[in-house]
Amino acid sequence: MKLIENKILEDGKIINNDILKVDNFLNHQIDLNIIDEYAKEVKKFFKEEKIDKVLTIETSGIAVAYAVCESLGKVPLLFAKKSKSMIVDSNVYSTEIKSFTKNFVSTVTVNKNYLQSGQNILIVDDFLAEGNAALGLIDLCHQAGANVVGFATVIEKGFQGGRKKIENLGVKVFSGAIIKAFENNKPTF
Ligand code: 5GP
């Protein structure tokens, strides 16, 4: 989407040549015009699919997922929680997800009552990098026997390999913008 590419070029800051900071419209302050337009494109991309629920991960995925749920006609939004407790509740599905930006592994859970066998789930997140968050959320769906309809992200860093891992599981991927590379401290698309 040109709208997102332009916003990245205007506001994005590259950190350590592998992280893009877009706090002005996605990760701190949120521009509703942008995420609403993004959500409309998600709806178009997955128009053939039946979607019962959107699954994301706290925190940055939630606002984007909310916009997508609205555009899909107010389907429920479920967010996986990053657990801090060592004692994992027995009524949850849980998985381990390595954080791309913080370099640690979190236990991530969803309550079994909210993710159920046969449900058609669209997974949404703000960024796609190496695909660990997406793979963890897909794993939670598989544990529940739910069907993963697709994965939608606002910004994909195409050079970090996440898409292939998700597509290898037979899951379709939609991205609002795909960054090909960071060249001379500028994203290229
Ligand atoms: P992955 O699990 O695909 O390696 O990374 C995706 C997750 O890490 C997303 O949930 C996102 O919050 C975070 N992330 C990865 N790369 C970036 C980035 O360049 N900028 C920001 N703000 N978050 C990122």
mmCIF file with all atom_site columns, C-alpha atoms and ligand atoms in Angstrom:
data_model
loop_
_atom_site.group_PDB
_atom_site.id
_atom_site.type_symbol
_atom_site.label_atom_id
_atom_site.label_alt_id
_atom_site.label_comp_id
_atom_site.label_asym_id
_atom_site.label_entity_id
_atom_site.label_seq_id
_atom_site.pdbx_PDB_ins_code
_atom_site.Cartn_x
_atom_site.Cartn_y
_atom_site.Cartn_z
_atom_site.occupancy
_atom_site.B_iso_or_equiv
_atom_site.pdbx_formal_charge
_atom_site.auth_seq_id
_atom_site.auth_comp_id
_atom_site.auth_asym_id
_atom_site.auth_atom_id
_atom_site.pdbx_PDB_model_num
ATOM   1   C CA  . MET A 1 1   ? 0.000   0.000   0.000  1.00 0.00 ? 1   MET A CA  1
ATOM   2   C CA  . LYS A 1 2   ? 1.496   3.331   -1.115 1.00 0.00 ? 2   LYS A CA  1
ATOM   3   C CA  . LEU A 1 3   ? -0.066  5.042   1.907  1.00 0.00 ? 3   LEU A CA  1
ATOM   4   C CA  . ILE A 1 4   ? 1.956   2.892   4.306  1.00 0.00 ? 4   ILE A CA  1
ATOM   5   C CA  . GLU A 1 5   ? 5.154   3.027   2.232  1.00 0.00 ? 5   GLU A CA  1
ATOM   6   C CA  . ASN A 1 6   ? 4.995   6.823   2.171  1.00 0.00 ? 6   ASN A CA  1
ATOM   7   C CA  . LYS A 1 7   ? 4.365   7.002   5.901  1.00 0.00 ? 7   LYS A CA  1
ATOM   8   C CA  . ILE A 1 8   ? 7.369   4.730   6.540  1.00 0.00 ? 8   ILE A CA  1
ATOM   9   C CA  . LEU A 1 9   ? 9.549   6.948   4.350  1.00 0.00 ? 9   LEU A CA  1
ATOM   10  C CA  . GLU A 1 10  ? 8.317   10.073  6.133  1.00 0.00 ? 10  GLU A CA  1
ATOM   11  C CA  . ASP A 1 11  ? 8.469   8.890   9.734  1.00 0.00 ? 11  ASP A CA  1
ATOM   12  C CA  . GLY A 1 12  ? 10.422  5.634   10.010 1.00 0.00 ? 12  GLY A CA  1
ATOM   13  C CA  . LYS A 1 13  ? 13.756  5.427   11.801 1.00 0.00 ? 13  LYS A CA  1
ATOM   14  C CA  . ILE A 1 14  ? 16.092  2.497   11.273 1.00 0.00 ? 14  ILE A CA  1
ATOM   15  C CA  . ILE A 1 15  ? 17.809  1.089   14.356 1.00 0.00 ? 15  ILE A CA  1
ATOM   16  C CA  . ASN A 1 16  ? 20.874  -1.200  14.113 1.00 0.00 ? 16  ASN A CA  1
ATOM   17  C CA  . ASN A 1 17  ? 20.078  -1.859  10.449 1.00 0.00 ? 17  ASN A CA  1
ATOM   18  C CA  . ASP A 1 18  ? 17.342  -4.380  11.338 1.00 0.00 ? 18  ASP A CA  1
ATOM   19  C CA  . ILE A 1 19  ? 14.585  -2.644  13.333 1.00 0.00 ? 19  ILE A CA  1
ATOM   20  C CA  . LEU A 1 20  ? 12.240  0.011   11.999 1.00 0.00 ? 20  LEU A CA  1
ATOM   21  C CA  . LYS A 1 21  ? 10.823  2.441   14.533 1.00 0.00 ? 21  LYS A CA  1
ATOM   22  C CA  . VAL A 1 22  ? 7.425   3.799   13.503 1.00 0.00 ? 22  VAL A CA  1
ATOM   23  C CA  . ASP A 1 23  ? 6.217   5.194   16.814 1.00 0.00 ? 23  ASP A CA  1
ATOM   24  C CA  . ASN A 1 24  ? 4.531   8.115   15.075 1.00 0.00 ? 24  ASN A CA  1
ATOM   25  C CA  . PHE A 1 25  ? 1.773   6.022   13.484 1.00 0.00 ? 25  PHE A CA  1
ATOM   26  C CA  . LEU A 1 26  ? 1.895   2.400   14.665 1.00 0.00 ? 26  LEU A CA  1
ATOM   27  C CA  . ASN A 1 27  ? 3.801   1.535   17.820 1.00 0.00 ? 27  ASN A CA  1
ATOM   28  C CA  . HIS A 1 28  ? 3.234   4.425   20.215 1.00 0.00 ? 28  HIS A CA  1
ATOM   29  C CA  . GLN A 1 29  ? 0.900   6.971   18.656 1.00 0.00 ? 29  GLN A CA  1
ATOM   30  C CA  . ILE A 1 30  ? -1.572  5.281   16.305 1.00 0.00 ? 30  ILE A CA  1
ATOM   31  C CA  . ASP A 1 31  ? -2.887  6.886   13.113 1.00 0.00 ? 31  ASP A CA  1
ATOM   32  C CA  . LEU A 1 32  ? -6.436  5.600   12.698 1.00 0.00 ? 32  LEU A CA  1
ATOM   33  C CA  . ASN A 1 33  ? -6.649  6.770   9.076  1.00 0.00 ? 33  ASN A CA  1
ATOM   34  C CA  . ILE A 1 34  ? -3.784  4.489   8.222  1.00 0.00 ? 34  ILE A CA  1
ATOM   35  C CA  . ILE A 1 35  ? -4.876  1.428   10.146 1.00 0.00 ? 35  ILE A CA  1
ATOM   36  C CA  . ASP A 1 36  ? -8.472  1.785   8.933  1.00 0.00 ? 36  ASP A CA  1
ATOM   37  C CA  . GLU A 1 37  ? -7.286  1.868   5.297  1.00 0.00 ? 37  GLU A CA  1
ATOM   38  C CA  . TYR A 1 38  ? -5.062  -1.113  6.044  1.00 0.00 ? 38  TYR A CA  1
ATOM   39  C CA  . ALA A 1 39  ? -7.997  -2.989  7.579  1.00 0.00 ? 39  ALA A CA  1
ATOM   40  C CA  . LYS A 1 40  ? -10.087 -2.423  4.428  1.00 0.00 ? 40  LYS A CA  1
ATOM   41  C CA  . GLU A 1 41  ? -7.322  -4.017  2.344  1.00 0.00 ? 41  GLU A CA  1
ATOM   42  C CA  . VAL A 1 42  ? -7.168  -6.987  4.706  1.00 0.00 ? 42  VAL A CA  1
ATOM   43  C CA  . LYS A 1 43  ? -10.896 -7.500  4.248  1.00 0.00 ? 43  LYS A CA  1
ATOM   44  C CA  . LYS A 1 44  ? -10.478 -7.426  0.431  1.00 0.00 ? 44  LYS A CA  1
ATOM   45  C CA  . PHE A 1 45  ? -7.518  -9.811  0.455  1.00 0.00 ? 45  PHE A CA  1
ATOM   46  C CA  . PHE A 1 46  ? -9.338  -12.412 2.545  1.00 0.00 ? 46  PHE A CA  1
ATOM   47  C CA  . LYS A 1 47  ? -12.792 -11.850 1.009  1.00 0.00 ? 47  LYS A CA  1
ATOM   48  C CA  . GLU A 1 48  ? -13.217 -15.514 0.004  1.00 0.00 ? 48  GLU A CA  1
ATOM   49  C CA  . GLU A 1 49  ? -12.540 -16.743 3.535  1.00 0.00 ? 49  GLU A CA  1
ATOM   50  C CA  . LYS A 1 50  ? -14.897 -17.262 6.433  1.00 0.00 ? 50  LYS A CA  1
ATOM   51  C CA  . ILE A 1 51  ? -13.331 -15.554 9.461  1.00 0.00 ? 51  ILE A CA  1
ATOM   52  C CA  . ASP A 1 52  ? -14.800 -16.220 12.915 1.00 0.00 ? 52  ASP A CA  1
ATOM   53  C CA  . LYS A 1 53  ? -12.200 -14.454 15.007 1.00 0.00 ? 53  LYS A CA  1
ATOM   54  C CA  . VAL A 1 54  ? -8.993  -12.425 14.828 1.00 0.00 ? 54  VAL A CA  1
ATOM   55  C CA  . LEU A 1 55  ? -6.020  -13.490 16.959 1.00 0.00 ? 55  LEU A CA  1
ATOM   56  C CA  . THR A 1 56  ? -3.112  -11.201 17.782 1.00 0.00 ? 56  THR A CA  1
ATOM   57  C CA  . ILE A 1 57  ? -0.456  -10.826 20.491 1.00 0.00 ? 57  ILE A CA  1
ATOM   58  C CA  . GLU A 1 58  ? -0.175  -8.061  23.066 1.00 0.00 ? 58  GLU A CA  1
ATOM   59  C CA  . THR A 1 59  ? 0.668   -5.199  22.889 1.00 0.00 ? 59  THR A CA  1
ATOM   60  C CA  . SER A 1 60  ? 1.273   -3.640  19.499 1.00 0.00 ? 60  SER A CA  1
ATOM   61  C CA  . GLY A 1 61  ? -0.936  -6.061  17.573 1.00 0.00 ? 61  GLY A CA  1
ATOM   62  C CA  . ILE A 1 62  ? -4.093  -5.127  19.462 1.00 0.00 ? 62  ILE A CA  1
ATOM   63  C CA  . ALA A 1 63  ? -4.921  -1.772  17.857 1.00 0.00 ? 63  ALA A CA  1
ATOM   64  C CA  . VAL A 1 64  ? -4.345  -3.104  14.356 1.00 0.00 ? 64  VAL A CA  1
ATOM   65  C CA  . ALA A 1 65  ? -6.395  -6.208  15.095 1.00 0.00 ? 65  ALA A CA  1
ATOM   66  C CA  . TYR A 1 66  ? -9.216  -4.012  16.434 1.00 0.00 ? 66  TYR A CA  1
ATOM   67  C CA  . ALA A 1 67  ? -9.387  -2.119  13.133 1.00 0.00 ? 67  ALA A CA  1
ATOM   68  C CA  . VAL A 1 68  ? -9.395  -5.410  11.217 1.00 0.00 ? 68  VAL A CA  1
ATOM   69  C CA  . CYS A 1 69  ? -12.203 -6.797  13.412 1.00 0.00 ? 69  CYS A CA  1
ATOM   70  C CA  . GLU A 1 70  ? -14.268 -3.669  12.724 1.00 0.00 ? 70  GLU A CA  1
ATOM   71  C CA  . SER A 1 71  ? -13.733 -3.962  8.996  1.00 0.00 ? 71  SER A CA  1
ATOM   72  C CA  . LEU A 1 72  ? -14.716 -7.649  9.066  1.00 0.00 ? 72  LEU A CA  1
ATOM   73  C CA  . GLY A 1 73  ? -18.033 -6.742  10.717 1.00 0.00 ? 73  GLY A CA  1
ATOM   74  C CA  . LYS A 1 74  ? -17.082 -6.770  14.389 1.00 0.00 ? 74  LYS A CA  1
ATOM   75  C CA  . VAL A 1 75  ? -15.782 -10.331 14.648 1.00 0.00 ? 75  VAL A CA  1
ATOM   76  C CA  . PRO A 1 76  ? -14.307 -11.016 18.107 1.00 0.00 ? 76  PRO A CA  1
ATOM   77  C CA  . LEU A 1 77  ? -10.723 -10.018 18.819 1.00 0.00 ? 77  LEU A CA  1
ATOM   78  C CA  . LEU A 1 78  ? -8.598  -12.387 20.896 1.00 0.00 ? 78  LEU A CA  1
ATOM   79  C CA  . PHE A 1 79  ? -5.109  -11.387 22.028 1.00 0.00 ? 79  PHE A CA  1
ATOM   80  C CA  . ALA A 1 80  ? -2.542  -13.836 23.283 1.00 0.00 ? 80  ALA A CA  1
ATOM   81  C CA  . LYS A 1 81  ? -0.943  -12.794 26.573 1.00 0.00 ? 81  LYS A CA  1
ATOM   82  C CA  . LYS A 1 82  ? 2.729   -12.745 27.382 1.00 0.00 ? 82  LYS A CA  1
ATOM   83  C CA  . SER A 1 83  ? 2.762   -14.588 30.689 1.00 0.00 ? 83  SER A CA  1
ATOM   84  C CA  . LYS A 1 84  ? 5.056   -13.395 33.471 1.00 0.00 ? 84  LYS A CA  1
ATOM   85  C CA  . SER A 1 85  ? 4.114   -16.129 35.891 1.00 0.00 ? 85  SER A CA  1
ATOM   86  C CA  . MET A 1 86  ? 6.139   -19.356 36.126 1.00 0.00 ? 86  MET A CA  1
ATOM   87  C CA  . ILE A 1 87  ? 2.933   -21.244 36.882 1.00 0.00 ? 87  ILE A CA  1
ATOM   88  C CA  . VAL A 1 88  ? 1.007   -21.769 33.688 1.00 0.00 ? 88  VAL A CA  1
ATOM   89  C CA  . ASP A 1 89  ? -2.745  -22.141 34.185 1.00 0.00 ? 89  ASP A CA  1
ATOM   90  C CA  . SER A 1 90  ? -3.995  -25.551 32.990 1.00 0.00 ? 90  SER A CA  1
ATOM   91  C CA  . ASN A 1 91  ? -6.895  -23.993 31.107 1.00 0.00 ? 91  ASN A CA  1
ATOM   92  C CA  . VAL A 1 92  ? -4.629  -22.283 28.577 1.00 0.00 ? 92  VAL A CA  1
ATOM   93  C CA  . TYR A 1 93  ? -2.803  -23.212 25.414 1.00 0.00 ? 93  TYR A CA  1
ATOM   94  C CA  . SER A 1 94  ? 0.764   -21.998 25.633 1.00 0.00 ? 94  SER A CA  1
ATOM   95  C CA  . THR A 1 95  ? 3.758   -21.586 23.374 1.00 0.00 ? 95  THR A CA  1
ATOM   96  C CA  . GLU A 1 96  ? 7.194   -19.982 23.472 1.00 0.00 ? 96  GLU A CA  1
ATOM   97  C CA  . ILE A 1 97  ? 7.903   -16.944 21.288 1.00 0.00 ? 97  ILE A CA  1
ATOM   98  C CA  . LYS A 1 98  ? 11.311  -15.329 20.828 1.00 0.00 ? 98  LYS A CA  1
ATOM   99  C CA  . SER A 1 99  ? 10.996  -11.554 20.696 1.00 0.00 ? 99  SER A CA  1
ATOM   100 C CA  . PHE A 1 100 ? 12.691  -9.977  17.693 1.00 0.00 ? 100 PHE A CA  1
ATOM   101 C CA  . THR A 1 101 ? 13.132  -6.580  19.305 1.00 0.00 ? 101 THR A CA  1
ATOM   102 C CA  . LYS A 1 102 ? 13.891  -7.560  22.921 1.00 0.00 ? 102 LYS A CA  1
ATOM   103 C CA  . ASN A 1 103 ? 15.994  -10.702 22.504 1.00 0.00 ? 103 ASN A CA  1
ATOM   104 C CA  . PHE A 1 104 ? 14.194  -12.894 25.030 1.00 0.00 ? 104 PHE A CA  1
ATOM   105 C CA  . VAL A 1 105 ? 11.704  -15.740 24.924 1.00 0.00 ? 105 VAL A CA  1
ATOM   106 C CA  . SER A 1 106 ? 8.224   -15.305 26.423 1.00 0.00 ? 106 SER A CA  1
ATOM   107 C CA  . THR A 1 107 ? 5.618   -17.865 27.286 1.00 0.00 ? 107 THR A CA  1
ATOM   108 C CA  . VAL A 1 108 ? 2.502   -16.797 25.420 1.00 0.00 ? 108 VAL A CA  1
ATOM   109 C CA  . THR A 1 109 ? -0.948  -18.078 26.328 1.00 0.00 ? 109 THR A CA  1
ATOM   110 C CA  . VAL A 1 110 ? -4.604  -18.010 25.336 1.00 0.00 ? 110 VAL A CA  1
ATOM   111 C CA  . ASN A 1 111 ? -7.483  -19.303 27.409 1.00 0.00 ? 111 ASN A CA  1
ATOM   112 C CA  . LYS A 1 112 ? -8.948  -22.542 25.982 1.00 0.00 ? 112 LYS A CA  1
ATOM   113 C CA  . ASN A 1 113 ? -12.472 -21.119 26.237 1.00 0.00 ? 113 ASN A CA  1
ATOM   114 C CA  . TYR A 1 114 ? -11.712 -18.486 23.588 1.00 0.00 ? 114 TYR A CA  1
ATOM   115 C CA  . LEU A 1 115 ? -9.832  -20.536 20.988 1.00 0.00 ? 115 LEU A CA  1
ATOM   116 C CA  . GLN A 1 116 ? -11.744 -23.605 19.946 1.00 0.00 ? 116 GLN A CA  1
ATOM   117 C CA  . SER A 1 117 ? -11.693 -26.486 17.511 1.00 0.00 ? 117 SER A CA  1
ATOM   118 C CA  . GLY A 1 118 ? -13.215 -25.669 14.114 1.00 0.00 ? 118 GLY A CA  1
ATOM   119 C CA  . GLN A 1 119 ? -13.000 -21.876 14.473 1.00 0.00 ? 119 GLN A CA  1
ATOM   120 C CA  . ASN A 1 120 ? -11.602 -19.994 11.459 1.00 0.00 ? 120 ASN A CA  1
ATOM   121 C CA  . ILE A 1 121 ? -8.889  -17.661 12.695 1.00 0.00 ? 121 ILE A CA  1
ATOM   122 C CA  . LEU A 1 122 ? -7.162  -14.735 10.993 1.00 0.00 ? 122 LEU A CA  1
ATOM   123 C CA  . ILE A 1 123 ? -3.888  -13.853 12.722 1.00 0.00 ? 123 ILE A CA  1
ATOM   124 C CA  . VAL A 1 124 ? -2.871  -10.179 12.739 1.00 0.00 ? 124 VAL A CA  1
ATOM   125 C CA  . ASP A 1 125 ? 0.309   -8.457  13.916 1.00 0.00 ? 125 ASP A CA  1
ATOM   126 C CA  . ASP A 1 126 ? 1.986   -5.091  13.433 1.00 0.00 ? 126 ASP A CA  1
ATOM   127 C CA  . PHE A 1 127 ? 5.288   -6.414  11.982 1.00 0.00 ? 127 PHE A CA  1
ATOM   128 C CA  . LEU A 1 128 ? 6.589   -9.544  10.291 1.00 0.00 ? 128 LEU A CA  1
ATOM   129 C CA  . ALA A 1 129 ? 10.332  -10.125 10.667 1.00 0.00 ? 129 ALA A CA  1
ATOM   130 C CA  . GLU A 1 130 ? 11.610  -13.697 11.218 1.00 0.00 ? 130 GLU A CA  1
ATOM   131 C CA  . GLY A 1 131 ? 8.104   -15.038 11.722 1.00 0.00 ? 131 GLY A CA  1
ATOM   132 C CA  . ASN A 1 132 ? 8.458   -16.236 15.317 1.00 0.00 ? 132 ASN A CA  1
ATOM   133 C CA  . ALA A 1 133 ? 5.376   -14.404 16.619 1.00 0.00 ? 133 ALA A CA  1
ATOM   134 C CA  . ALA A 1 134 ? 3.264   -15.655 13.699 1.00 0.00 ? 134 ALA A CA  1
ATOM   135 C CA  . LEU A 1 135 ? 4.520   -19.242 14.088 1.00 0.00 ? 135 LEU A CA  1
ATOM   136 C CA  . GLY A 1 136 ? 3.757   -19.163 17.823 1.00 0.00 ? 136 GLY A CA  1
ATOM   137 C CA  . LEU A 1 137 ? 0.218   -17.908 17.217 1.00 0.00 ? 137 LEU A CA  1
ATOM   138 C CA  . ILE A 1 138 ? -0.297  -20.550 14.503 1.00 0.00 ? 138 ILE A CA  1
ATOM   139 C CA  . ASP A 1 139 ? 0.917   -23.154 17.008 1.00 0.00 ? 139 ASP A CA  1
ATOM   140 C CA  . LEU A 1 140 ? -1.708  -22.002 19.544 1.00 0.00 ? 140 LEU A CA  1
ATOM   141 C CA  . CYS A 1 141 ? -4.420  -22.374 16.861 1.00 0.00 ? 141 CYS A CA  1
ATOM   142 C CA  . HIS A 1 142 ? -3.178  -25.848 15.957 1.00 0.00 ? 142 HIS A CA  1
ATOM   143 C CA  . GLN A 1 143 ? -3.184  -26.908 19.621 1.00 0.00 ? 143 GLN A CA  1
ATOM   144 C CA  . ALA A 1 144 ? -6.836  -25.852 19.771 1.00 0.00 ? 144 ALA A CA  1
ATOM   145 C CA  . GLY A 1 145 ? -7.738  -27.565 16.489 1.00 0.00 ? 145 GLY A CA  1
ATOM   146 C CA  . ALA A 1 146 ? -8.673  -24.177 15.010 1.00 0.00 ? 146 ALA A CA  1
ATOM   147 C CA  . ASN A 1 147 ? -8.211  -23.436 11.313 1.00 0.00 ? 147 ASN A CA  1
ATOM   148 C CA  . VAL A 1 148 ? -5.740  -20.655 10.393 1.00 0.00 ? 148 VAL A CA  1
ATOM   149 C CA  . VAL A 1 149 ? -7.286  -18.697 7.526  1.00 0.00 ? 149 VAL A CA  1
ATOM   150 C CA  . GLY A 1 150 ? -4.302  -16.383 7.056  1.00 0.00 ? 150 GLY A CA  1
ATOM   151 C CA  . PHE A 1 151 ? -1.786  -13.999 8.547  1.00 0.00 ? 151 PHE A CA  1
ATOM   152 C CA  . ALA A 1 152 ? -1.982  -10.230 8.037  1.00 0.00 ? 152 ALA A CA  1
ATOM   153 C CA  . THR A 1 153 ? 0.710   -7.765  9.020  1.00 0.00 ? 153 THR A CA  1
ATOM   154 C CA  . VAL A 1 154 ? 1.070   -4.017  8.511  1.00 0.00 ? 154 VAL A CA  1
ATOM   155 C CA  . ILE A 1 155 ? 4.816   -4.003  7.768  1.00 0.00 ? 155 ILE A CA  1
ATOM   156 C CA  . GLU A 1 156 ? 6.819   -6.962  6.508  1.00 0.00 ? 156 GLU A CA  1
ATOM   157 C CA  . LYS A 1 157 ? 10.600  -6.827  6.443  1.00 0.00 ? 157 LYS A CA  1
ATOM   158 C CA  . GLY A 1 158 ? 10.941  -9.128  3.462  1.00 0.00 ? 158 GLY A CA  1
ATOM   159 C CA  . PHE A 1 159 ? 14.646  -9.742  3.996  1.00 0.00 ? 159 PHE A CA  1
ATOM   160 C CA  . GLN A 1 160 ? 14.208  -11.381 7.413  1.00 0.00 ? 160 GLN A CA  1
ATOM   161 C CA  . GLY A 1 161 ? 12.613  -14.584 6.140  1.00 0.00 ? 161 GLY A CA  1
ATOM   162 C CA  . GLY A 1 162 ? 9.300   -14.775 8.052  1.00 0.00 ? 162 GLY A CA  1
ATOM   163 C CA  . ARG A 1 163 ? 6.962   -15.092 5.062  1.00 0.00 ? 163 ARG A CA  1
ATOM   164 C CA  . LYS A 1 164 ? 8.442   -18.328 3.769  1.00 0.00 ? 164 LYS A CA  1
ATOM   165 C CA  . LYS A 1 165 ? 8.095   -20.062 7.149  1.00 0.00 ? 165 LYS A CA  1
ATOM   166 C CA  . ILE A 1 166 ? 4.415   -19.105 7.378  1.00 0.00 ? 166 ILE A CA  1
ATOM   167 C CA  . GLU A 1 167 ? 3.625   -19.996 3.770  1.00 0.00 ? 167 GLU A CA  1
ATOM   168 C CA  . ASN A 1 168 ? 5.373   -23.360 4.243  1.00 0.00 ? 168 ASN A CA  1
ATOM   169 C CA  . LEU A 1 169 ? 2.609   -24.151 6.747  1.00 0.00 ? 169 LEU A CA  1
ATOM   170 C CA  . GLY A 1 170 ? 0.010   -23.465 4.038  1.00 0.00 ? 170 GLY A CA  1
ATOM   171 C CA  . VAL A 1 171 ? -0.990  -20.098 5.537  1.00 0.00 ? 171 VAL A CA  1
ATOM   172 C CA  . LYS A 1 172 ? -1.588  -17.112 3.204  1.00 0.00 ? 172 LYS A CA  1
ATOM   173 C CA  . VAL A 1 173 ? 0.196   -13.856 4.083  1.00 0.00 ? 173 VAL A CA  1
ATOM   174 C CA  . PHE A 1 174 ? -0.975  -10.273 3.472  1.00 0.00 ? 174 PHE A CA  1
ATOM   175 C CA  . SER A 1 175 ? 1.295   -7.271  4.161  1.00 0.00 ? 175 SER A CA  1
ATOM   176 C CA  . GLY A 1 176 ? 0.437   -3.573  4.008  1.00 0.00 ? 176 GLY A CA  1
ATOM   177 C CA  . ALA A 1 177 ? 3.996   -2.797  2.930  1.00 0.00 ? 177 ALA A CA  1
ATOM   178 C CA  . ILE A 1 178 ? 6.942   -5.058  2.171  1.00 0.00 ? 178 ILE A CA  1
ATOM   179 C CA  . ILE A 1 179 ? 10.404  -3.632  2.844  1.00 0.00 ? 179 ILE A CA  1
ATOM   180 C CA  . LYS A 1 180 ? 12.927  -5.194  0.490  1.00 0.00 ? 180 LYS A CA  1
ATOM   181 C CA  . ALA A 1 181 ? 16.006  -3.828  2.224  1.00 0.00 ? 181 ALA A CA  1
ATOM   182 C CA  . PHE A 1 182 ? 17.465  -1.058  4.326  1.00 0.00 ? 182 PHE A CA  1
ATOM   183 C CA  . GLU A 1 183 ? 19.866  0.718   1.974  1.00 0.00 ? 183 GLU A CA  1
ATOM   184 C CA  . ASN A 1 184 ? 21.940  3.696   3.155  1.00 0.00 ? 184 ASN A CA  1
ATOM   185 C CA  . ASN A 1 185 ? 19.681  3.908   6.180  1.00 0.00 ? 185 ASN A CA  1
ATOM   186 C CA  . LYS A 1 186 ? 16.528  4.093   4.026  1.00 0.00 ? 186 LYS A CA  1
ATOM   187 C CA  . PRO A 1 187 ? 13.886  1.419   3.472  1.00 0.00 ? 187 PRO A CA  1
ATOM   188 C CA  . THR A 1 188 ? 13.344  0.264   -0.115 1.00 0.00 ? 188 THR A CA  1
ATOM   189 C CA  . PHE A 1 189 ? 10.154  -1.484  -1.259 1.00 0.00 ? 189 PHE A CA  1
HETATM 190 P P1  . 5GP B 2 .   ? 9.026   -11.842 14.257 1.00 0.00 ? 1   5GP B P1  1
HETATM 191 O O1  . 5GP B 2 .   ? 8.421   -12.644 15.353 1.00 0.00 ? 1   5GP B O1  1
HETATM 192 O O2  . 5GP B 2 .   ? 8.308   -11.993 12.935 1.00 0.00 ? 1   5GP B O2  1
HETATM 193 O O3  . 5GP B 2 .   ? 10.502  -12.054 14.130 1.00 0.00 ? 1   5GP B O3  1
HETATM 194 O O4  . 5GP B 2 .   ? 8.881   -10.314 14.667 1.00 0.00 ? 1   5GP B O4  1
HETATM 195 C C1  . 5GP B 2 .   ? 7.615   -9.746  14.738 1.00 0.00 ? 1   5GP B C1  1
HETATM 196 C C2  . 5GP B 2 .   ? 7.337   -9.180  16.100 1.00 0.00 ? 1   5GP B C2  1
HETATM 197 O O5  . 5GP B 2 .   ? 8.457   -8.451  16.589 1.00 0.00 ? 1   5GP B O5  1
HETATM 198 C C3  . 5GP B 2 .   ? 6.177   -8.226  16.041 1.00 0.00 ? 1   5GP B C3  1
HETATM 199 O O6  . 5GP B 2 .   ? 5.245   -8.629  17.015 1.00 0.00 ? 1   5GP B O6  1
HETATM 200 C C4  . 5GP B 2 .   ? 6.746   -6.853  16.356 1.00 0.00 ? 1   5GP B C4  1
HETATM 201 O O7  . 5GP B 2 .   ? 6.129   -6.333  17.500 1.00 0.00 ? 1   5GP B O7  1
HETATM 202 C C5  . 5GP B 2 .   ? 8.215   -7.060  16.608 1.00 0.00 ? 1   5GP B C5  1
HETATM 203 N N1  . 5GP B 2 .   ? 9.051   -6.459  15.535 1.00 0.00 ? 1   5GP B N1  1
HETATM 204 C C6  . 5GP B 2 .   ? 9.838   -7.130  14.656 1.00 0.00 ? 1   5GP B C6  1
HETATM 205 N N2  . 5GP B 2 .   ? 10.527  -6.293  13.875 1.00 0.00 ? 1   5GP B N2  1
HETATM 206 C C7  . 5GP B 2 .   ? 10.167  -5.050  14.254 1.00 0.00 ? 1   5GP B C7  1
HETATM 207 C C8  . 5GP B 2 .   ? 10.554  -3.749  13.792 1.00 0.00 ? 1   5GP B C8  1
HETATM 208 O O8  . 5GP B 2 .   ? 11.377  -3.555  12.886 1.00 0.00 ? 1   5GP B O8  1
HETATM 209 N N3  . 5GP B 2 .   ? 9.951   -2.691  14.414 1.00 0.00 ? 1   5GP B N3  1
HETATM 210 C C9  . 5GP B 2 .   ? 9.045   -2.853  15.418 1.00 0.00 ? 1   5GP B C9  1
HETATM 211 N N4  . 5GP B 2 .   ? 8.527   -1.744  15.952 1.00 0.00 ? 1   5GP B N4  1
HETATM 212 N N5  . 5GP B 2 .   ? 8.671   -4.064  15.880 1.00 0.00 ? 1   5GP B N5  1
HETATM 213 C C10 . 5GP B 2 .   ? 9.222   -5.161  15.298 1.00 0.00 ? 1   5GP B C10 1
#
